[in-house]
Coordinates of C-alpha atoms (C1' of nucleotides) in Angstrom, one line a residue:
Chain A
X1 CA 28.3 6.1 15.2
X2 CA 24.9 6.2 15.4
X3 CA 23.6 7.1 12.3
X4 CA 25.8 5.2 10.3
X5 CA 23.6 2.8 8.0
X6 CA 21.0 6.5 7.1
X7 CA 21.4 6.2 3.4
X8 CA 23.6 3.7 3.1
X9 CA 24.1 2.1 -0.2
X10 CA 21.3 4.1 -1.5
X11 CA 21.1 5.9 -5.0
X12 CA 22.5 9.2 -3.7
X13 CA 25.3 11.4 -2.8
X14 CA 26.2 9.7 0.7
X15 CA 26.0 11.8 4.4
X16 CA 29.2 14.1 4.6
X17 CA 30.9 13.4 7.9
X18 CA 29.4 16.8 8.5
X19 CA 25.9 16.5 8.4
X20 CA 26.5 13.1 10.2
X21 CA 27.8 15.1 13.1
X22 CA 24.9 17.6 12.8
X23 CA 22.1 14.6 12.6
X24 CA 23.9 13.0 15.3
X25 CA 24.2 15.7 17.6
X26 CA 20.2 16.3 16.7
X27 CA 19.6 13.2 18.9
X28 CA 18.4 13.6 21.9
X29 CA 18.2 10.7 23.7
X30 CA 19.3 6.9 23.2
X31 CA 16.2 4.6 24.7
X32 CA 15.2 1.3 24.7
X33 CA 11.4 -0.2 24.6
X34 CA 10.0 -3.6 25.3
X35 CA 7.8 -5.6 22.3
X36 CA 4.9 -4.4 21.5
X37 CA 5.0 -1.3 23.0
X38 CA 3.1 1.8 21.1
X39 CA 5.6 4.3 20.1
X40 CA 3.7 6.9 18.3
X41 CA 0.2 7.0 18.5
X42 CA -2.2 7.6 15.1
X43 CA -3.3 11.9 15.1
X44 CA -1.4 12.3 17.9
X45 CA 0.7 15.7 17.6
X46 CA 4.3 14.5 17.3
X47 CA 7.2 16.4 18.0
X48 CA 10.0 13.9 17.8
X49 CA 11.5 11.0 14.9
X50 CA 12.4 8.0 15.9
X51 CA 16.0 6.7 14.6
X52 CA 15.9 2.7 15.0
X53 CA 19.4 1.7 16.3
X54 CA 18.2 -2.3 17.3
X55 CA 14.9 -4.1 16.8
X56 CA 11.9 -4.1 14.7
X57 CA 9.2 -1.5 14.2
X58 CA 6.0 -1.9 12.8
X59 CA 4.1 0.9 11.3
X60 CA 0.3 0.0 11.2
X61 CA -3.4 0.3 11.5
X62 CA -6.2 -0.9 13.3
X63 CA -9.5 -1.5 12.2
X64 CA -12.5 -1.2 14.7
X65 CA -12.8 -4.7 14.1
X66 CA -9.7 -6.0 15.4
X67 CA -8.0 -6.1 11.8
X68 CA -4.7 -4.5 11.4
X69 CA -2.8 -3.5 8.6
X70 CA 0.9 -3.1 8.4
X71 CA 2.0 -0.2 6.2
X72 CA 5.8 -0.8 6.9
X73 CA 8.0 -2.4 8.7
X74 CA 11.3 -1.0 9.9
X75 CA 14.7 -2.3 10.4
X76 CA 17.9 -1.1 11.8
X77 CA 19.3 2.1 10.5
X78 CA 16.0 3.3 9.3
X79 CA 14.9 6.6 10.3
X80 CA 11.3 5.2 11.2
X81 CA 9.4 8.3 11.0
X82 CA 10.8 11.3 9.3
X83 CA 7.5 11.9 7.5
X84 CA 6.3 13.1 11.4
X85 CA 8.5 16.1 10.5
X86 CA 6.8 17.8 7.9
X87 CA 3.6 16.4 8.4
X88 CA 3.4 16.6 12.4
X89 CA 0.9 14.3 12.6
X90 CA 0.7 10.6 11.7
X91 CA -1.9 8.7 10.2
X92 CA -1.0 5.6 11.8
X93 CA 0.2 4.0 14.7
X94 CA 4.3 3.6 15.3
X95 CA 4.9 0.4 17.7
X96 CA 7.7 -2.1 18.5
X97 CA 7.4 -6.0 17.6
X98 CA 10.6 -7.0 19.4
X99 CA 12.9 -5.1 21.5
X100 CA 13.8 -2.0 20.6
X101 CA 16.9 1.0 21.1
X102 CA 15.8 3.9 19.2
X103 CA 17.7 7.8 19.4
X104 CA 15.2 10.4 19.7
X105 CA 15.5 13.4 17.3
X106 CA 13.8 16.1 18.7
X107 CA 11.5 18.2 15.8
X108 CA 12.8 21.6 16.8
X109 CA 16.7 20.6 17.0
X110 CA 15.8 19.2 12.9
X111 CA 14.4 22.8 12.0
X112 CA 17.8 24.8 11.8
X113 CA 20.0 21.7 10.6
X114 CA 17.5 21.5 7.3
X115 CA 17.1 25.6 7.1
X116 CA 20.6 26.0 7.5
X117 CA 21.7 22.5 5.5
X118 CA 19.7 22.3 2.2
X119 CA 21.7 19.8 0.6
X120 CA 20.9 17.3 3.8
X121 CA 17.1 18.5 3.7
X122 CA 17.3 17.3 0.5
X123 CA 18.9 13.7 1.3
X124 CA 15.7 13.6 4.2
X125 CA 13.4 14.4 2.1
X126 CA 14.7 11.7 -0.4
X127 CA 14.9 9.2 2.7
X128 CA 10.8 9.9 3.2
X129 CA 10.5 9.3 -0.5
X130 CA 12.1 6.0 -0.5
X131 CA 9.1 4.8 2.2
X132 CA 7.0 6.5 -0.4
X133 CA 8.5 3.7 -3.1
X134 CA 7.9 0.9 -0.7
X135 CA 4.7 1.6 0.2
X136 CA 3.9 1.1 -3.7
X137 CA 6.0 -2.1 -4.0
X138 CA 3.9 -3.1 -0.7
X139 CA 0.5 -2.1 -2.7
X140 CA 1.9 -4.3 -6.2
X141 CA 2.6 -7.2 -3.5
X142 CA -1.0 -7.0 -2.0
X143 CA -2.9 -5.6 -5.2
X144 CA -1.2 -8.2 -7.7
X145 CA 0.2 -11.4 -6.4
X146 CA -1.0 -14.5 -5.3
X147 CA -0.7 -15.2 -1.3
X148 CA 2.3 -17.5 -2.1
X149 CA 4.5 -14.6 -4.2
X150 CA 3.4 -12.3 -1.7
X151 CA 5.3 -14.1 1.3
X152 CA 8.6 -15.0 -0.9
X153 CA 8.3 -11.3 -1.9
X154 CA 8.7 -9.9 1.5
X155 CA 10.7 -12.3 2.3
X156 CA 13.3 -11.0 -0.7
X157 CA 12.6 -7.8 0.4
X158 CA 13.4 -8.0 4.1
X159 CA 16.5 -10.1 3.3
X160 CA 18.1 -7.4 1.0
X161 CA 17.2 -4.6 3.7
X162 CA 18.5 -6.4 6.5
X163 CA 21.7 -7.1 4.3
X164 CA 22.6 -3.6 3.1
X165 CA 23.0 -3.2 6.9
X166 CA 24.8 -6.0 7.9
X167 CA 21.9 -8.2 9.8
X168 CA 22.1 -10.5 7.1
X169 CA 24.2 -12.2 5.0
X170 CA 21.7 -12.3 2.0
X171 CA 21.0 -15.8 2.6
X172 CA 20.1 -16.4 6.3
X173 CA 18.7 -14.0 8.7
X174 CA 17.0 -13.2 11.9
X175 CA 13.1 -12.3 11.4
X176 CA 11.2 -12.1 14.5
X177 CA 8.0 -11.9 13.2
X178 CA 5.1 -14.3 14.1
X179 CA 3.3 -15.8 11.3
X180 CA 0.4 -13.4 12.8
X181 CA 2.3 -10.4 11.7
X182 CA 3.6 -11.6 8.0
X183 CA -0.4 -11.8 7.7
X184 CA -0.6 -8.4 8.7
X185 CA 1.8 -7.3 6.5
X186 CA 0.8 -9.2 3.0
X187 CA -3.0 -9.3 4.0
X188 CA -3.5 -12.8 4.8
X189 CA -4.7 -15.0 7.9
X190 CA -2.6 -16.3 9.7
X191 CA -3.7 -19.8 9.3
X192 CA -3.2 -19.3 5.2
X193 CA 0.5 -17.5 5.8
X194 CA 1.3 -20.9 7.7
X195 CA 0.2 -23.3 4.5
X196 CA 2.2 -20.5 2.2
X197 CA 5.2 -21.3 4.6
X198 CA 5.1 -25.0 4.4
X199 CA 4.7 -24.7 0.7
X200 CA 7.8 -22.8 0.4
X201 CA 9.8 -25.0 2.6
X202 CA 8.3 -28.0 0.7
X203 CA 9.5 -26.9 -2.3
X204 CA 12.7 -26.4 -1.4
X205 CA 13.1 -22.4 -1.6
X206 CA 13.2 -20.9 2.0
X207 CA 12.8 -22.0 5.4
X208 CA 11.1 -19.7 8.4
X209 CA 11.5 -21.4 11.5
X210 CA 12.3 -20.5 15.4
X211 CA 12.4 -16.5 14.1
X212 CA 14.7 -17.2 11.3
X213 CA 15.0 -17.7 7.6
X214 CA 17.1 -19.8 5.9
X215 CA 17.0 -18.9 2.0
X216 CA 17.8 -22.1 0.0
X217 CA 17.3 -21.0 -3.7
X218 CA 17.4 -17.2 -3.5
X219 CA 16.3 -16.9 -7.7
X220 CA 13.8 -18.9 -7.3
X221 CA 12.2 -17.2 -4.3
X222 CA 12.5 -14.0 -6.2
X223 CA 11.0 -15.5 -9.4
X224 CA 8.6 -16.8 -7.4
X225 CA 7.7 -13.2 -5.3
X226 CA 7.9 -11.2 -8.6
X227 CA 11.1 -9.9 -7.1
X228 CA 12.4 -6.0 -8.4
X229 CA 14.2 -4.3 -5.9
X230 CA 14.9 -0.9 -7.8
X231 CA 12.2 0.5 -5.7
X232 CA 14.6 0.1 -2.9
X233 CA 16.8 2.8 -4.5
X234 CA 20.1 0.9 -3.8
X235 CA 23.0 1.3 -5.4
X236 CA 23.4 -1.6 -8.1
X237 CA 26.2 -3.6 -6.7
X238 CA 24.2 -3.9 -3.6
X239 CA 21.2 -5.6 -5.6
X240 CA 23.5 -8.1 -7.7
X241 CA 21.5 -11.7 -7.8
X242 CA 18.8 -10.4 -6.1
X243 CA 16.2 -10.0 -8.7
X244 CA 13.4 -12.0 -9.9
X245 CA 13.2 -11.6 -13.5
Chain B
X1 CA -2.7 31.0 -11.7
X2 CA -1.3 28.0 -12.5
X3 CA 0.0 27.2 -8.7
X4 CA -3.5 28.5 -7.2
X5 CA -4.4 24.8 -6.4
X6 CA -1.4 23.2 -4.6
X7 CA -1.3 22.9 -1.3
X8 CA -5.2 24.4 -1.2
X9 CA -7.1 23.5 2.0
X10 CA -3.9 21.5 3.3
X11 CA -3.0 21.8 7.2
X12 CA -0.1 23.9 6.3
X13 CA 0.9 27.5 6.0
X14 CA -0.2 28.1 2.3
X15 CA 2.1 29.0 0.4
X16 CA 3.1 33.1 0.4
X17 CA 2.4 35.4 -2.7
X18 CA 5.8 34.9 -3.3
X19 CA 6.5 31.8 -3.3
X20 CA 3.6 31.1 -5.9
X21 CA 4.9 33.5 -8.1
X22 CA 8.5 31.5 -7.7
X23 CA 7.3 28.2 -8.7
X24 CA 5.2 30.1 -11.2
X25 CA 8.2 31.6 -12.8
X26 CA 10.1 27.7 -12.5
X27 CA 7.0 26.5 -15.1
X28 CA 8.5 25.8 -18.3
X29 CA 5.9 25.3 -20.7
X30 CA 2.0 24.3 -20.5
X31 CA 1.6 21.0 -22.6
X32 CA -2.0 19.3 -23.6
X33 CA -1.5 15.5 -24.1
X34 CA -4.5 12.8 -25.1
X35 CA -5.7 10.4 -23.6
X36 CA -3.8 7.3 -22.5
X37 CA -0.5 8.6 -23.3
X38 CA 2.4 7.5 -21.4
X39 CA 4.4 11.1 -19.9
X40 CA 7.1 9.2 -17.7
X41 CA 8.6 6.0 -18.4
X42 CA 9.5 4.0 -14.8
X43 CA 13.5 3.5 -14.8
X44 CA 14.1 6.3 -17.2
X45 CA 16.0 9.6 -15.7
X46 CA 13.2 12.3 -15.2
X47 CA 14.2 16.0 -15.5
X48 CA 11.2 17.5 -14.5
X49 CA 8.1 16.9 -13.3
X50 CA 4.6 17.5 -13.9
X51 CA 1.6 20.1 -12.7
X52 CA -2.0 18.7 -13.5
X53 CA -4.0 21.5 -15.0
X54 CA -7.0 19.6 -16.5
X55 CA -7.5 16.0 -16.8
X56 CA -6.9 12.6 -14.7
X57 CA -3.5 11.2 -14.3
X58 CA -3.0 7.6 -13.2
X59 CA 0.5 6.4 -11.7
X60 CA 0.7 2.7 -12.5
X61 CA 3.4 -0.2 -12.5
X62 CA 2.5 -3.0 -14.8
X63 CA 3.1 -7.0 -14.5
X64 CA 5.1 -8.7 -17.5
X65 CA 1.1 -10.7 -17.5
X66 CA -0.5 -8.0 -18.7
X67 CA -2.1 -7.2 -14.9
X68 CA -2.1 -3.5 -14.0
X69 CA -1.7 -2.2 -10.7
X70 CA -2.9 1.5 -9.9
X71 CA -0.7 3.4 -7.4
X72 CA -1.9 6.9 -7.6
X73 CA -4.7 8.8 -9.4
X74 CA -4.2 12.6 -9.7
X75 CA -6.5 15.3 -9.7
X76 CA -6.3 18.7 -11.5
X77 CA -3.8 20.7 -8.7
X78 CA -2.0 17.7 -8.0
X79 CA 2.0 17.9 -8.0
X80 CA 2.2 14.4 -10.4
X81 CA 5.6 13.6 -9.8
X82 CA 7.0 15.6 -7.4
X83 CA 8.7 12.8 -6.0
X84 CA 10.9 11.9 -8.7
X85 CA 12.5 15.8 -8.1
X86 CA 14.7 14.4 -5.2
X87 CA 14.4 10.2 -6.6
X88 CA 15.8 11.2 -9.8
X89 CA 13.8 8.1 -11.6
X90 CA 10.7 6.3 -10.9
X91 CA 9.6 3.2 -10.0
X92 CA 6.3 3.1 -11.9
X93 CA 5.0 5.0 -14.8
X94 CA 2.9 8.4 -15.2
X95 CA 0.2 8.7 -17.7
X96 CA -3.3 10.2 -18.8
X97 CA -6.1 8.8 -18.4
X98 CA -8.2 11.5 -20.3
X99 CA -7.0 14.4 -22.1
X100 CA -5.1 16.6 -19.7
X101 CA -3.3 20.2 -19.7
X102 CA 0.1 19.6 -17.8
X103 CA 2.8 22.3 -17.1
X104 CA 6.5 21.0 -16.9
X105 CA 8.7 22.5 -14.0
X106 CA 12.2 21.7 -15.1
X107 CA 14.3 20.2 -12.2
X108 CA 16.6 22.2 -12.9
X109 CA 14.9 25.5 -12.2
X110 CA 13.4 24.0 -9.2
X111 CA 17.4 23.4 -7.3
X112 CA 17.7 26.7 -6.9
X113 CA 14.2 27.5 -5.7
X114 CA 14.6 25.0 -2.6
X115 CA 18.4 26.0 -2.0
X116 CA 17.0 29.4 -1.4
X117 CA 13.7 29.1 0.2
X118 CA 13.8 26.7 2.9
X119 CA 10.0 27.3 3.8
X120 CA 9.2 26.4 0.3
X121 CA 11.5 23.1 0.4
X122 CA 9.4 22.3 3.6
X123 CA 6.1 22.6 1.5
X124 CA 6.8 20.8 -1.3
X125 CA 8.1 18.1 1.2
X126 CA 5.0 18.5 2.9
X127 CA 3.4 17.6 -0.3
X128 CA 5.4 15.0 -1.1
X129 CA 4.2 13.1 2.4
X130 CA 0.5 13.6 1.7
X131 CA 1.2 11.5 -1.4
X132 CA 2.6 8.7 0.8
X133 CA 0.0 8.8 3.3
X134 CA -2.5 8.2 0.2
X135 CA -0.4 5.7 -0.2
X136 CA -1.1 3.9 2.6
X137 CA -4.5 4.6 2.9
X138 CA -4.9 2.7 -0.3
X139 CA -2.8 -0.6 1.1
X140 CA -5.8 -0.5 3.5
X141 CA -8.3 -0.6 0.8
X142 CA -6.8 -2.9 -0.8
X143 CA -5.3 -4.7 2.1
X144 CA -8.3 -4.6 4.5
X145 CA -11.8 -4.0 2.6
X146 CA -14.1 -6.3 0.8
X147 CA -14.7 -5.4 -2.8
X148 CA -18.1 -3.3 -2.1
X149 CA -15.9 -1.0 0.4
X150 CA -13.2 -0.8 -1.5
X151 CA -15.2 0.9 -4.3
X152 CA -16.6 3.1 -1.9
X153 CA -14.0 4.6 -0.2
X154 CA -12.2 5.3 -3.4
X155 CA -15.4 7.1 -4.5
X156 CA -15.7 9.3 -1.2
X157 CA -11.7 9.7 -1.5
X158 CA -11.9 11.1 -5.3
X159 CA -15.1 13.3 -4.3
X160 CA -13.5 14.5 -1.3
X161 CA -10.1 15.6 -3.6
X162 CA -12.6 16.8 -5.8
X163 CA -14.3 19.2 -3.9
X164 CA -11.1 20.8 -3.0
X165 CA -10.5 21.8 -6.0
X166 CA -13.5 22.7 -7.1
X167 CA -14.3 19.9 -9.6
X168 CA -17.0 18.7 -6.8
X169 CA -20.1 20.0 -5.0
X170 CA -19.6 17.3 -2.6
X171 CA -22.2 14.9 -4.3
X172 CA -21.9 15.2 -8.0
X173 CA -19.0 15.3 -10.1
X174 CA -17.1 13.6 -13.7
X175 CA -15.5 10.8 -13.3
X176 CA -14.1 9.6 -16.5
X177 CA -12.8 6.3 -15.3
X178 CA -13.7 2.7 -17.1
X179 CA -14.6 0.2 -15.1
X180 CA -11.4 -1.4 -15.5
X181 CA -9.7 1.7 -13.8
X182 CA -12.0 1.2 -11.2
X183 CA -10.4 -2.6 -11.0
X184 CA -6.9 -1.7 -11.4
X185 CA -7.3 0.5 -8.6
X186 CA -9.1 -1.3 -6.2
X187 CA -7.0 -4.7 -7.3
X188 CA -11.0 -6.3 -8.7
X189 CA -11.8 -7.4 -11.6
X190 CA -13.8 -5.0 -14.4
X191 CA -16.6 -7.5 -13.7
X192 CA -16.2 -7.3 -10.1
X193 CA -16.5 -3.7 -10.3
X194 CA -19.3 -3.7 -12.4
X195 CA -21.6 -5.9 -10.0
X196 CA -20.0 -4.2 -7.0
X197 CA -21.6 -0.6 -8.8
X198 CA -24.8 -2.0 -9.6
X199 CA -24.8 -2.9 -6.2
X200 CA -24.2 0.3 -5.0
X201 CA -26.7 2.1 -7.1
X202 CA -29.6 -0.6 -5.8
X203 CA -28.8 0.2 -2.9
X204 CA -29.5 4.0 -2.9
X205 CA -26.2 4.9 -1.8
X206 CA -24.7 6.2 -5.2
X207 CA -24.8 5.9 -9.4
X208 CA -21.7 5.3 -11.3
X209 CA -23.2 6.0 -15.3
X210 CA -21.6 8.2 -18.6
X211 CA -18.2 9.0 -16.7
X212 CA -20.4 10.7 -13.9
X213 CA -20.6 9.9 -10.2
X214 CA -23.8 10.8 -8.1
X215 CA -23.6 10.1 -4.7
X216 CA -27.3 9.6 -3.0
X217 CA -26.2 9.0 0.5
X218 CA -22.6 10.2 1.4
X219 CA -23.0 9.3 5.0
X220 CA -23.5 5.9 4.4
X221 CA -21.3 5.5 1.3
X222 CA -18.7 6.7 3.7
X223 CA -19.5 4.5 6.0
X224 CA -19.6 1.1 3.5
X225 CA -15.9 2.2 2.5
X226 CA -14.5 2.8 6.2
X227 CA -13.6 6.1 4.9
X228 CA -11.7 8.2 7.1
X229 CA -10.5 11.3 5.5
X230 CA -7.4 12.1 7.8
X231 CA -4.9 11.1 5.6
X232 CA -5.4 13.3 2.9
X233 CA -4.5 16.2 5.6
X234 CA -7.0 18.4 4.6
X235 CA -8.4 21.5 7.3
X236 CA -10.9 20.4 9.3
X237 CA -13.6 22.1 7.5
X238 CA -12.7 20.3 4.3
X239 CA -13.9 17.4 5.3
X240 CA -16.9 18.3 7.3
X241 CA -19.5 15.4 6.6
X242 CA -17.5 13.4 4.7
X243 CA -16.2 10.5 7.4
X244 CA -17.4 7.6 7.8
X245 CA -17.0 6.9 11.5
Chain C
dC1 C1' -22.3 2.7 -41.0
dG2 C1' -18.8 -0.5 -39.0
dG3 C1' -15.3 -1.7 -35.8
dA4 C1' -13.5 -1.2 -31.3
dT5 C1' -14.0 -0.3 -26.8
dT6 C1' -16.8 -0.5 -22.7
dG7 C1' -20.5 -2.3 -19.9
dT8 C1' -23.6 -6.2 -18.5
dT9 C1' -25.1 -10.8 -17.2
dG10 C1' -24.8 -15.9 -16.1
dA11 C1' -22.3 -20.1 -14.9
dT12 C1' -18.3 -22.3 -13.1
dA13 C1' -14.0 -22.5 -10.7
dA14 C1' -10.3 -21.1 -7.7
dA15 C1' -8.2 -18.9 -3.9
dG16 C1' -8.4 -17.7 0.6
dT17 C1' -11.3 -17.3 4.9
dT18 C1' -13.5 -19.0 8.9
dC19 C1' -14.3 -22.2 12.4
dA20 C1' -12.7 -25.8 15.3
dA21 C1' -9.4 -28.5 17.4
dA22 C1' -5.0 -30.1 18.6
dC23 C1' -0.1 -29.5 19.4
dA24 C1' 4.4 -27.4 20.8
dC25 C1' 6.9 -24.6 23.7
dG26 C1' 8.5 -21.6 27.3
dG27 C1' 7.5 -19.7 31.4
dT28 C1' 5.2 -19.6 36.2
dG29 C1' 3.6 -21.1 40.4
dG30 C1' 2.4 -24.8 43.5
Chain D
dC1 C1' 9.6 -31.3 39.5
dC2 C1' 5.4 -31.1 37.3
dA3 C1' 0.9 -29.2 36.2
dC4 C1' -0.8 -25.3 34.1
dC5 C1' -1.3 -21.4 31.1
dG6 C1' -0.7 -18.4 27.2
dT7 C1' 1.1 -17.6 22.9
dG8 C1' 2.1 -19.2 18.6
dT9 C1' 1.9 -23.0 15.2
dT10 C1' -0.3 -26.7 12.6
dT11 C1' -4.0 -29.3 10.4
dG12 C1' -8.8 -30.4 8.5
dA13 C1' -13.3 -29.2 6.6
dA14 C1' -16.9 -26.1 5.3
dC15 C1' -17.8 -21.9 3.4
dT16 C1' -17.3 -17.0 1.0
dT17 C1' -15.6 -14.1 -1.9
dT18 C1' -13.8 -13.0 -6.0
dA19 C1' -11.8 -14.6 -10.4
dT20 C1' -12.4 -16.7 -14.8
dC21 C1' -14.7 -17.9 -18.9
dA22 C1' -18.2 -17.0 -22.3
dA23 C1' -21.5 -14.4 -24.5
dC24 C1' -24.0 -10.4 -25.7
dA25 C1' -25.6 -5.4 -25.5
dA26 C1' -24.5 -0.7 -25.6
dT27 C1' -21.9 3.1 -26.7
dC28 C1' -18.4 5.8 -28.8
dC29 C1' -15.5 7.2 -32.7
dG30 C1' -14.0 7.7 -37.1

DNA sequence: CGGATTGTTGATAAAGTTCAAACACGGTGG
DNA sequence: CCACCGTGTTTGAACTTTATCAACAATCCG
C-alpha cells in the first residue's frame, strides 16, 4: 500500500484503513524521476503534492551566487510537500538527489477528502506541522552547534527517520548524499564537512563511506550532535537509545 | 476586534464576518503578562494557545550551556502557537519579551470550530504554513548570510510584519529588542551585533538606538540582507518597495 | 542614589572559508 | 584495452569572519 509509512509511529491517532483508501485513491499517478531533477519550482503555482514512495528529495534554495541552502530533506514515506496545498505556492525549490518514484496527489482530488474528512485534515495538517518542528531542530543545528555536532546531528537524525520506515536498522544505513550536499544541509563547505567526517571516523563514532553510514557508537554520536529527537514527534518506543542527553 | 489582524494582507480569502466572530466567541480570556515571562513550557501538554494583542513574543529552545537559540519572534496579530493546536506539545518554549496583552483560545473550543467549518480549518492551516516558511527563510539567514546581512534582513522582515499591522510606516517603528535578542536571533554574538549595528548606522542605511529602528535607506538595507519578502505570503501590494532584488 | 542590566570598545583567539592541487573512481570513446 | 574526462573526495596553507575575554560607559529601575 502506498501510503503506508504517512504517520507512522508518530504521536497521533494513526490513518484509519479508511482515510488510507481515500488518500490512496487521491493519487493520481505513480512516476519515477532521475537525480537531480527539479520537481517543483520556487513561486511556481502548484497544483499537485508529491508523496515519496523511493529516493531522496531535497527541499532547497539558491542564492544568486551559486550558494544553496537545504531546508529539508525527504525520505521515503514522507509526504514531501503538503504545505503546497494550503499555501499553493512554494518558497523554494522541490528536486531529486537520487532516483526517485513519487505518487502524485492531485490538489483538487485533496479538497473534498479534507472538507468531507476533518479528522484526516487534521492528521495533514499535523503532518505539515511536524516539517514545521524540523525546520526549528534544523535552525538549533545551524544557529547553535559547532560544524562537528552539526554533521553527527543530522546524521542521528536521518538514521532515526530512515528507521521508523524500515531503510535502516538504526545502526547502518544507505545515505546517498555527496559530502557537497551534507554542506548544504548543515551550512558548511564541502571541504570542512570532509575534515568533520574524518574526525568522526577517527574517533571511532560513525563511518560515511561509498553512500553509506555505519554508526559505531550511536550515544556518543548523539552526545556529540546534541541529539533530542522529540521534535520528530514519534512515538516513544520508536526513540528508545536514541537520545543525546 | 480582537481577530481583526490575523490573516490581514495574507494571499488568502480573509476570513468572513463570520468566521471572525467564531474564533472571537472561542477567546477565553484576555491576559497581560510582563516582560520575560515564560507562557509555554516545551514538552509540557498545551491546552490552548495564544493571540498576541500587544507586545513581542519570542519562541526559543535553550542549550543545557546557557546558549539561546531564537526560532520565532511574534508580532501583535500573530497566532503564537497555533501549531501546538494539532502537535498537542511543543518543542521549544513561548515567552515575552516585553509586556504583552495575550488572549487564550482554549483547544477545546477551537475542535468544534474546525470540525464544522472546513474553510476555517483551511485558514488557520494556511496560517500555520506561513509560520514554517518564516521558518525557513530564517535557516537562510542564518544558514547563508554574513553577520551584517543577517541583521539586515531580520530588520526589513520585522518592518515589513510591522507595517501590516500597523505598528510600522514602513521606515520607523519600536523595536524593544536587546542586543542580545538581536544575537540569539541571528545565531551572533551581543558584541557582534553591536559592531554589525554601528556598522549599519555609519553607513547611512539605518539606526538601531532606545528600542527604536529608523531605517535611512530601505532599498539598500534590503538589499545588504538579501531580503526577499515572498515567504511571508503577503499581497503584492504589501510589499511594494520592500525587496531586495 | 545604587545596583543591575544593556551597550560599547579593544585585543586576542578560534573556527571555518577559500584557494590550490592532487587523487580516486566510474564511465566513455578511440 | 587504455586514455581521457567529470564528479566527488582528500589534503595543505593562507586568510576571514566571528567568538571570546576584559574592561568600562551608559541607562534603567526601584
Amino acid at each position: 500500500m502506498l501510503v503506508e509509512d504517512v504517520l507512522k509511529q508518530r504521536r497521533v491517532t494513526p490513518l484509519t484503513a479508511h482515510e488510507k483508501r481515500a488518500l490512496e485513491s487521491a493519487i493520481a499517478e505513480v512516476r519515477d524521476h532521475g537525480p537531480r531533477e527539479i520537481l517543483v519550482r520556487q513561486g511556481q503555482p502548484c497544483h499537485e503534492s508529491i508523496l515519496l514512495l523511493d529516493g531522496l528529495i531535497s527541499r532547497h534554495v539558491d542564492g544568486r551566487d551559486g550558494s544553496r541552502q537545504l531546508v529539508a530533506i525527504q525520505v521515503p514515506g514522507d509526504f514531501v510537500d503538503l504545505h503546497g496545498f494550503p499555501l499553493k505556492v512554494l518558497d523554494h525549490d522541490v528536486g531529486t538527489v537520487t532516483p526517485c518514484r513519487i505518487a502524485l496527489v492531485p490538489h483538487a482530488r485533496l479538497d473534498p477528502l479534507v472538507e468531507a474528512m476533518p479528522a484526516l485534515a487534521r492528521k495533514l495538517w499535523f503532518l505539515t506541522l511536524i516539517d514545521a518542528a524540523i525546520h526549528r531542530a534544523w535552525m538549533l543545528r545551524i544557529g547553535r552547534l559547532k560544524a562537528i555536532a552539526r554533521v553527527a546531528h543530522l546524521l542521528c537524525e536521518i538514521n532515526l527517520r530512515l528507521r521508523v520506515v524500515g531503510l535502516s536498522d538504526g545502526r547502518q544505513f544507505p545515505l546517498p548524499l555527496t559530502q557537497t550536499d551534507i554542506g548544504e544541509i548543515c551550512s558548511l563547505t564541502a571541504i570542512h564537512v570532509n575534515r568533520m567526517l574524518r574526525e568522526l571516523r577517527d574517533s571511532g563514532l560513525c563511518t560515511f563511506r561509498n553512500a553509506r553510514v555505519d554508526i559505531h557508537d550511536l550515544p556518543a554520536l548523539a552526545r556529540l550532535g546534541a541529539f533530542e529527537p522529540d521534535y520528530l514527534y514519534l512515538q516513544p518506543q520508536a526513540t528508545a537509545g536514541m537520545a543525546g542527553a
